[in-house]
């Protein structure tokens, strides 16, 4: 693994290795001294062309707990009109001696360009690009699911296991969602069965070729799939306006048909966890009752995000390629 | 595993067993019993060695039924190595500390081969992140010399003079199917 | 004045014959050619250059109906001189310069300027295309008649880059150009269905998270425009047709007797949206690269005559407009120097289609000349016809090396690709613009000095 650009690039073995490493990292985070010296002397640059305080501080915490130096580079607004600045920014970072670049960008494929254009030679971690991918989100979601649904192993994290047979329902704006794309790729690789549920307007043309099932009916999906995990995607209210594409008639109608309300929460199997990548629109895609219920993993996902990002930075930066079958 | 022109078995299964029994007794003798002891095996092969030492210590103390996990743990030192950038990444092994913790305990680090001493230095760093033991001691199955740091072992299964070009391979039943230490050049 | 005796060329891939080019025309053919050439005894003022074409194929000079020469306005990407020189190297003797320059070619003044720049450059005939609407804004007809009557004698009108999407405006344009035998060349792209579109909408766009450009946005406009053309009795030309559905609509329209012509680009004959998977902006183009099924359909349409012509849509861009994120990159790819080779690869050398050198001549010379009403181009290689022809080595292969191309930009999607067939010589109005595969700079200087 030279870069982490897409969850779809990971083999099963690589994905499990990242999750297992995450498990070790998570264990260190319950200690009094959370900081590890692994990346001492290395510099990680957070290159954010799009605002995302949560993701940035998660990566920042991860890098710092591995003793790396962190430079935050917020380039919002200086980019898309003329892409030149991505190249120039990359050259600047390379000149300043960055050892890894974490990039968030509103243009799909920008991390891919950064990694493959020859502008810089450091590992690139995709922290979310346009409507394309958000691989560390998918990894932290998978880690959270494994911990709850598989368990066992050292620390009860299901170390060494994948998600074979797990049933996951992902609900919401799949069309614009990099989280959905990343999760479908990774969950499929890990052996889970994914069902996407959305109004037809919020599913991309070509979704029928994805390795998952697709439904327009949330109630039927809950009843038929009996999911082990249900993930609610953020829906932006502006998508309903004509200027925003007119994807659905009103927030109320969306909420009635696709929101996770109390009734649907009650209809879920006892053990099913409720997930959300955040930030939430309470009352739109998820009710407060569901978000705050004991089966919600939403806060835990945030904590796991730091451990996953520690694992990714560690595996990318500490030496060469990971050894095969080292256990 | 070895492709050298010559290889010599320097410790047999029986030799290893005897060495471990001796070390177990030395540990008990020096620390006047096993009450404050914690054995931490350094993965990969230090971990089973620590378990074997732990079993012998409990036997010698006449309490073979006591839970091993309260005496023996593992300590992964990968993230504390100073040569991470030079060597390929190793998948992280779990660090598991007995529930009593390390504070005011006598920690015996257990590893298979003592060579440059860098692994032990990293282990000492790792321990300091986990607690404050009263003392830290070191037990190794083989000391092959060529130290690069001021570190020495308290308990040694066998001193084995080697040249740097030689290779010491420790095989343990738990991981490799049989017990032996082989020197190859 | 140099004249040329071409020995044993295979005309349109058929029988081998000699051709004698003198005074701007094909002066003699066959056994008469050598006899017609003056003996090199030093007594004649005419210098005769003899060319061994015994391994070469002779075609009429190629005519491109769709070229972006970028001048005036974007001389950093291409100039009339650099673009027409690249055209000559690609075997073209005539190009149609698209109107989306800055200022837009929407007045007689601008089209005459472009036409004159072409004359001065001396590499090929430049036929300016006039904008349909003022500033390509799709609001008000440009002065089409003035452009038609100008020295540039514009016959092709297009807002290419933008679709004339207002149906009433399109109807008026179709009707209006009948007065001077013009044709509207439509860039078929429904704007609302393609807002923010970056690539073909389908399996690949769904995976890459790039906003899709659905096939229906092209097909809906084509369907509307062929029906409009039928209704008002006009001819209409469809630029860079790219989808299987568009081929079906054109086939239906022709069967119905509608006076429609259509073009396909070389890149839509060989490349698919799979090429975009690496997010390389060299594969960003409008209309976008489509699916393998679409490629098969446009090839079949070209082979059976549903699609009339191949046009390059040569769209040079400076490096900074391609060396960036996919979303920020400019749309378009160069094509003048690779067009013939790509057509040979996709069609002539392809056993799936019965497409020979005569079909190359039809689709890349005669038909585009007819659509553009360029009377001196696309003519048969016969005695008395203008000496516009190209000699092609059909057995040669070459590897596309972007810096070595003559266009001022390097945004080719075929970099490092090996292509068949190479242009050896190009003759325009009897003069060699290209010999031994290289442009003849000296000629250009003479032409420039004499202008």
mmCIF file of C-alpha atoms in Angstrom, chain C residues 171-393:
data_model
loop_
_atom_site.group_PDB
_atom_site.id
_atom_site.type_symbol
_atom_site.label_atom_id
_atom_site.label_comp_id
_atom_site.label_asym_id
_atom_site.label_seq_id
_atom_site.Cartn_x
_atom_site.Cartn_y
_atom_site.Cartn_z
ATOM 1 C CA UNK C 171 -35.603 27.015 -36.278
ATOM 2 C CA UNK C 172 -34.840 30.565 -37.408
ATOM 3 C CA UNK C 173 -31.181 29.737 -38.014
ATOM 4 C CA UNK C 174 -32.048 26.636 -40.036
ATOM 5 C CA UNK C 175 -34.426 28.684 -42.176
ATOM 6 C CA UNK C 176 -32.268 31.762 -42.526
ATOM 7 C CA UNK C 177 -29.128 30.080 -43.885
ATOM 8 C CA UNK C 178 -31.080 28.629 -46.791
ATOM 9 C CA UNK C 179 -30.777 32.039 -48.436
ATOM 10 C CA UNK C 180 -27.066 31.474 -49.084
ATOM 11 C CA UNK C 181 -26.912 27.668 -49.057
ATOM 12 C CA UNK C 182 -25.464 27.604 -45.587
ATOM 13 C CA UNK C 183 -25.752 24.893 -42.997
ATOM 14 C CA UNK C 184 -26.100 24.982 -39.237
ATOM 15 C CA UNK C 185 -23.722 22.587 -37.487
ATOM 16 C CA UNK C 186 -25.277 21.774 -34.149
ATOM 17 C CA UNK C 187 -23.343 20.984 -30.981
ATOM 18 C CA UNK C 188 -26.047 18.745 -29.568
ATOM 19 C CA UNK C 189 -26.046 19.124 -25.782
ATOM 20 C CA UNK C 190 -29.142 19.847 -23.760
ATOM 21 C CA UNK C 191 -27.715 22.295 -21.220
ATOM 22 C CA UNK C 192 -29.926 21.537 -18.235
ATOM 23 C CA UNK C 193 -29.313 17.811 -18.455
ATOM 24 C CA UNK C 194 -25.572 18.413 -18.561
ATOM 25 C CA UNK C 195 -25.075 21.072 -15.896
ATOM 26 C CA UNK C 196 -21.680 20.492 -14.320
ATOM 27 C CA UNK C 197 -21.151 17.347 -16.407
ATOM 28 C CA UNK C 198 -17.604 16.011 -16.539
ATOM 29 C CA UNK C 199 -17.863 12.635 -18.255
ATOM 30 C CA UNK C 200 -20.297 10.137 -19.755
ATOM 31 C CA UNK C 201 -23.007 9.206 -17.276
ATOM 32 C CA UNK C 202 -22.869 5.497 -16.637
ATOM 33 C CA UNK C 203 -21.083 2.792 -14.757
ATOM 34 C CA UNK C 204 -17.728 4.577 -14.746
ATOM 35 C CA UNK C 205 -19.057 7.980 -13.690
ATOM 36 C CA UNK C 206 -20.962 6.295 -10.873
ATOM 37 C CA UNK C 207 -17.768 4.702 -9.610
ATOM 38 C CA UNK C 208 -15.609 7.788 -10.033
ATOM 39 C CA UNK C 209 -18.106 10.216 -8.551
ATOM 40 C CA UNK C 210 -17.859 12.544 -11.528
ATOM 41 C CA UNK C 211 -21.016 14.342 -12.626
ATOM 42 C CA UNK C 212 -22.481 12.530 -15.611
ATOM 43 C CA UNK C 213 -23.238 13.726 -19.148
ATOM 44 C CA UNK C 214 -26.131 11.484 -20.180
ATOM 45 C CA UNK C 215 -26.454 10.234 -23.733
ATOM 46 C CA UNK C 216 -30.032 11.459 -23.835
ATOM 47 C CA UNK C 217 -28.822 15.060 -23.597
ATOM 48 C CA UNK C 218 -27.290 14.623 -27.046
ATOM 49 C CA UNK C 219 -29.983 12.431 -28.534
ATOM 50 C CA UNK C 220 -32.875 14.666 -27.483
ATOM 51 C CA UNK C 221 -31.365 17.663 -29.252
ATOM 52 C CA UNK C 222 -30.573 15.654 -32.384
ATOM 53 C CA UNK C 223 -34.106 14.274 -32.504
ATOM 54 C CA UNK C 224 -35.543 17.755 -32.145
ATOM 55 C CA UNK C 225 -33.249 19.254 -34.755
ATOM 56 C CA UNK C 226 -33.815 16.656 -37.459
ATOM 57 C CA UNK C 227 -37.545 17.178 -37.028
ATOM 58 C CA UNK C 228 -37.084 20.942 -37.146
ATOM 59 C CA UNK C 229 -34.969 20.597 -40.298
ATOM 60 C CA UNK C 230 -37.672 18.469 -41.861
ATOM 61 C CA UNK C 231 -40.343 20.945 -40.893
ATOM 62 C CA UNK C 232 -38.625 23.957 -42.426
ATOM 63 C CA UNK C 233 -37.008 22.079 -45.292
ATOM 64 C CA UNK C 234 -33.439 22.889 -44.345
ATOM 65 C CA UNK C 235 -30.278 20.876 -44.129
ATOM 66 C CA UNK C 236 -28.693 20.389 -40.725
ATOM 67 C CA UNK C 237 -25.336 19.029 -39.704
ATOM 68 C CA UNK C 238 -24.699 17.267 -36.376
ATOM 69 C CA UNK C 239 -21.267 17.804 -34.868
ATOM 70 C CA UNK C 240 -19.295 15.056 -33.075
ATOM 71 C CA UNK C 241 -22.085 12.530 -32.715
ATOM 72 C CA UNK C 242 -21.111 10.153 -29.930
ATOM 73 C CA UNK C 243 -23.861 7.750 -28.882
ATOM 74 C CA UNK C 244 -25.562 4.649 -30.238
ATOM 75 C CA UNK C 245 -28.933 6.353 -29.828
ATOM 76 C CA UNK C 246 -27.763 9.296 -31.944
ATOM 77 C CA UNK C 247 -26.756 6.904 -34.717
ATOM 78 C CA UNK C 248 -30.232 5.364 -34.620
ATOM 79 C CA UNK C 249 -31.892 8.764 -34.821
ATOM 80 C CA UNK C 250 -29.757 9.855 -37.786
ATOM 81 C CA UNK C 251 -30.424 6.544 -39.522
ATOM 82 C CA UNK C 252 -34.143 7.028 -39.006
ATOM 83 C CA UNK C 253 -33.999 10.639 -40.180
ATOM 84 C CA UNK C 254 -32.135 9.756 -43.375
ATOM 85 C CA UNK C 255 -34.572 6.935 -44.105
ATOM 86 C CA UNK C 256 -37.319 9.524 -43.761
ATOM 87 C CA UNK C 257 -35.586 11.752 -46.278
ATOM 88 C CA UNK C 258 -34.451 14.467 -43.904
ATOM 89 C CA UNK C 259 -31.441 16.428 -45.171
ATOM 90 C CA UNK C 260 -29.148 15.698 -42.245
ATOM 91 C CA UNK C 261 -25.441 15.012 -42.153
ATOM 92 C CA UNK C 262 -23.421 13.868 -39.178
ATOM 93 C CA UNK C 263 -19.835 13.668 -38.076
ATOM 94 C CA UNK C 264 -17.885 11.515 -35.663
ATOM 95 C CA UNK C 265 -14.495 12.331 -34.193
ATOM 96 C CA UNK C 266 -11.526 9.976 -34.366
ATOM 97 C CA UNK C 267 -11.413 9.732 -30.567
ATOM 98 C CA UNK C 268 -15.018 8.607 -30.347
ATOM 99 C CA UNK C 269 -14.105 5.807 -32.767
ATOM 100 C CA UNK C 270 -11.512 4.275 -30.448
ATOM 101 C CA UNK C 271 -11.676 5.543 -26.875
ATOM 102 C CA UNK C 272 -14.220 4.788 -24.146
ATOM 103 C CA UNK C 273 -15.123 6.216 -20.763
ATOM 104 C CA UNK C 274 -12.959 3.513 -19.187
ATOM 105 C CA UNK C 275 -9.998 5.741 -20.108
ATOM 106 C CA UNK C 276 -11.178 8.264 -17.508
ATOM 107 C CA UNK C 277 -10.656 5.848 -14.601
ATOM 108 C CA UNK C 278 -7.239 7.331 -13.905
ATOM 109 C CA UNK C 279 -8.692 10.852 -13.732
ATOM 110 C CA UNK C 280 -6.266 11.928 -16.457
ATOM 111 C CA UNK C 281 -7.649 15.181 -17.904
ATOM 112 C CA UNK C 282 -6.240 14.260 -21.321
ATOM 113 C CA UNK C 283 -9.381 12.148 -21.630
ATOM 114 C CA UNK C 284 -11.744 14.962 -20.730
ATOM 115 C CA UNK C 285 -13.621 16.013 -23.856
ATOM 116 C CA UNK C 286 -17.018 17.245 -24.883
ATOM 117 C CA UNK C 287 -19.046 15.288 -25.811
ATOM 118 C CA UNK C 288 -17.429 12.814 -23.446
ATOM 119 C CA UNK C 289 -15.917 9.474 -24.300
ATOM 120 C CA UNK C 290 -18.763 6.972 -24.286
ATOM 121 C CA UNK C 291 -19.089 3.228 -23.779
ATOM 122 C CA UNK C 292 -17.744 0.381 -25.865
ATOM 123 C CA UNK C 293 -21.279 -0.177 -27.208
ATOM 124 C CA UNK C 294 -21.372 3.428 -28.397
ATOM 125 C CA UNK C 295 -17.973 3.052 -30.052
ATOM 126 C CA UNK C 296 -19.245 -0.026 -31.895
ATOM 127 C CA UNK C 297 -22.368 1.875 -32.968
ATOM 128 C CA UNK C 298 -20.542 4.923 -34.325
ATOM 129 C CA UNK C 299 -18.129 2.663 -36.208
ATOM 130 C CA UNK C 300 -21.057 0.808 -37.744
ATOM 131 C CA UNK C 301 -22.754 4.114 -38.519
ATOM 132 C CA UNK C 302 -19.634 5.423 -40.248
ATOM 133 C CA UNK C 303 -19.257 2.211 -42.215
ATOM 134 C CA UNK C 304 -22.841 2.157 -43.474
ATOM 135 C CA UNK C 305 -22.969 5.848 -44.318
ATOM 136 C CA UNK C 306 -25.325 6.925 -41.550
ATOM 137 C CA UNK C 307 -22.471 9.072 -40.300
ATOM 138 C CA UNK C 308 -21.190 11.051 -43.263
ATOM 139 C CA UNK C 309 -17.823 12.269 -42.153
ATOM 140 C CA UNK C 310 -14.959 12.100 -39.695
ATOM 141 C CA UNK C 311 -14.081 15.494 -38.234
ATOM 142 C CA UNK C 312 -11.279 16.008 -35.749
ATOM 143 C CA UNK C 313 -12.727 18.478 -33.241
ATOM 144 C CA UNK C 314 -9.035 19.369 -32.832
ATOM 145 C CA UNK C 315 -9.131 21.297 -29.546
ATOM 146 C CA UNK C 316 -5.688 22.393 -28.353
ATOM 147 C CA UNK C 317 -5.215 23.529 -24.766
ATOM 148 C CA UNK C 318 -2.096 24.768 -22.996
ATOM 149 C CA UNK C 319 -0.518 22.453 -20.408
ATOM 150 C CA UNK C 320 -1.795 24.390 -17.420
ATOM 151 C CA UNK C 321 -5.380 23.682 -18.487
ATOM 152 C CA UNK C 322 -4.728 19.932 -18.413
ATOM 153 C CA UNK C 323 -2.115 19.515 -15.671
ATOM 154 C CA UNK C 324 -4.644 19.848 -12.858
ATOM 155 C CA UNK C 325 -7.639 18.185 -11.253
ATOM 156 C CA UNK C 326 -10.082 16.549 -13.649
ATOM 157 C CA UNK C 327 -12.899 18.890 -12.652
ATOM 158 C CA UNK C 328 -10.790 21.976 -13.280
ATOM 159 C CA UNK C 329 -9.365 20.840 -16.614
ATOM 160 C CA UNK C 330 -10.424 22.130 -20.019
ATOM 161 C CA UNK C 331 -12.392 19.857 -22.336
ATOM 162 C CA UNK C 332 -10.893 18.756 -25.615
ATOM 163 C CA UNK C 333 -8.070 16.955 -27.340
ATOM 164 C CA UNK C 334 -5.901 17.589 -30.351
ATOM 165 C CA UNK C 335 -6.534 15.471 -33.415
ATOM 166 C CA UNK C 336 -5.292 16.860 -36.715
ATOM 167 C CA UNK C 337 -2.094 14.823 -36.791
ATOM 168 C CA UNK C 338 -3.580 11.572 -35.534
ATOM 169 C CA UNK C 339 -6.987 11.564 -37.269
ATOM 170 C CA UNK C 340 -6.060 9.624 -40.388
ATOM 171 C CA UNK C 341 -4.090 7.008 -38.449
ATOM 172 C CA UNK C 342 -6.890 6.530 -35.955
ATOM 173 C CA UNK C 343 -9.425 6.052 -38.749
ATOM 174 C CA UNK C 344 -7.112 3.514 -40.372
ATOM 175 C CA UNK C 345 -6.811 1.647 -37.082
ATOM 176 C CA UNK C 346 -10.506 1.755 -36.213
ATOM 177 C CA UNK C 347 -11.975 1.222 -39.663
ATOM 178 C CA UNK C 348 -9.609 0.339 -42.528
ATOM 179 C CA UNK C 349 -7.530 -2.229 -40.636
ATOM 180 C CA UNK C 350 -10.589 -3.506 -38.806
ATOM 181 C CA UNK C 351 -11.915 -6.728 -40.376
ATOM 182 C CA UNK C 352 -15.338 -6.096 -38.825
ATOM 183 C CA UNK C 353 -16.046 -3.316 -41.293
ATOM 184 C CA UNK C 354 -15.946 -3.128 -45.067
ATOM 185 C CA UNK C 355 -14.231 0.248 -45.054
ATOM 186 C CA UNK C 356 -11.514 0.901 -47.625
ATOM 187 C CA UNK C 357 -9.381 3.808 -48.719
ATOM 188 C CA UNK C 358 -12.164 5.055 -50.974
ATOM 189 C CA UNK C 359 -14.299 5.323 -47.847
ATOM 190 C CA UNK C 360 -11.526 7.268 -46.155
ATOM 191 C CA UNK C 361 -11.528 9.653 -49.112
ATOM 192 C CA UNK C 362 -15.302 9.929 -48.962
ATOM 193 C CA UNK C 363 -15.600 10.534 -45.225
ATOM 194 C CA UNK C 364 -12.512 12.676 -44.721
ATOM 195 C CA UNK C 365 -12.447 14.652 -47.958
ATOM 196 C CA UNK C 366 -15.325 14.542 -50.429
ATOM 197 C CA UNK C 367 -18.242 14.557 -47.986
ATOM 198 C CA UNK C 368 -16.910 17.236 -45.633
ATOM 199 C CA UNK C 369 -16.063 19.422 -48.644
ATOM 200 C CA UNK C 370 -19.597 18.961 -49.923
ATOM 201 C CA UNK C 371 -21.171 19.824 -46.571
ATOM 202 C CA UNK C 372 -18.970 22.922 -46.272
ATOM 203 C CA UNK C 373 -19.569 23.836 -49.933
ATOM 204 C CA UNK C 374 -15.841 23.952 -50.620
ATOM 205 C CA UNK C 375 -15.866 23.491 -54.363
ATOM 206 C CA UNK C 376 -12.140 23.057 -54.913
ATOM 207 C CA UNK C 377 -11.668 20.393 -52.229
ATOM 208 C CA UNK C 378 -12.588 16.757 -51.991
ATOM 209 C CA UNK C 379 -12.414 16.339 -55.735
ATOM 210 C CA UNK C 380 -11.604 13.079 -57.510
ATOM 211 C CA UNK C 381 -7.960 12.595 -58.524
ATOM 212 C CA UNK C 382 -8.494 13.232 -62.215
ATOM 213 C CA UNK C 383 -6.880 15.350 -64.872
ATOM 214 C CA UNK C 384 -7.768 19.001 -64.542
ATOM 215 C CA UNK C 385 -8.799 18.791 -60.930
ATOM 216 C CA UNK C 386 -7.087 20.956 -58.280
ATOM 217 C CA UNK C 387 -3.854 19.362 -57.111
ATOM 218 C CA UNK C 388 -4.954 18.795 -53.510
ATOM 219 C CA UNK C 389 -3.794 15.376 -52.469
ATOM 220 C CA UNK C 390 -2.035 13.402 -49.814
ATOM 221 C CA UNK C 391 0.336 10.447 -50.066
ATOM 222 C CA UNK C 392 0.020 7.936 -47.261
ATOM 223 C CA UNK C 393 2.262 5.025 -46.304
#
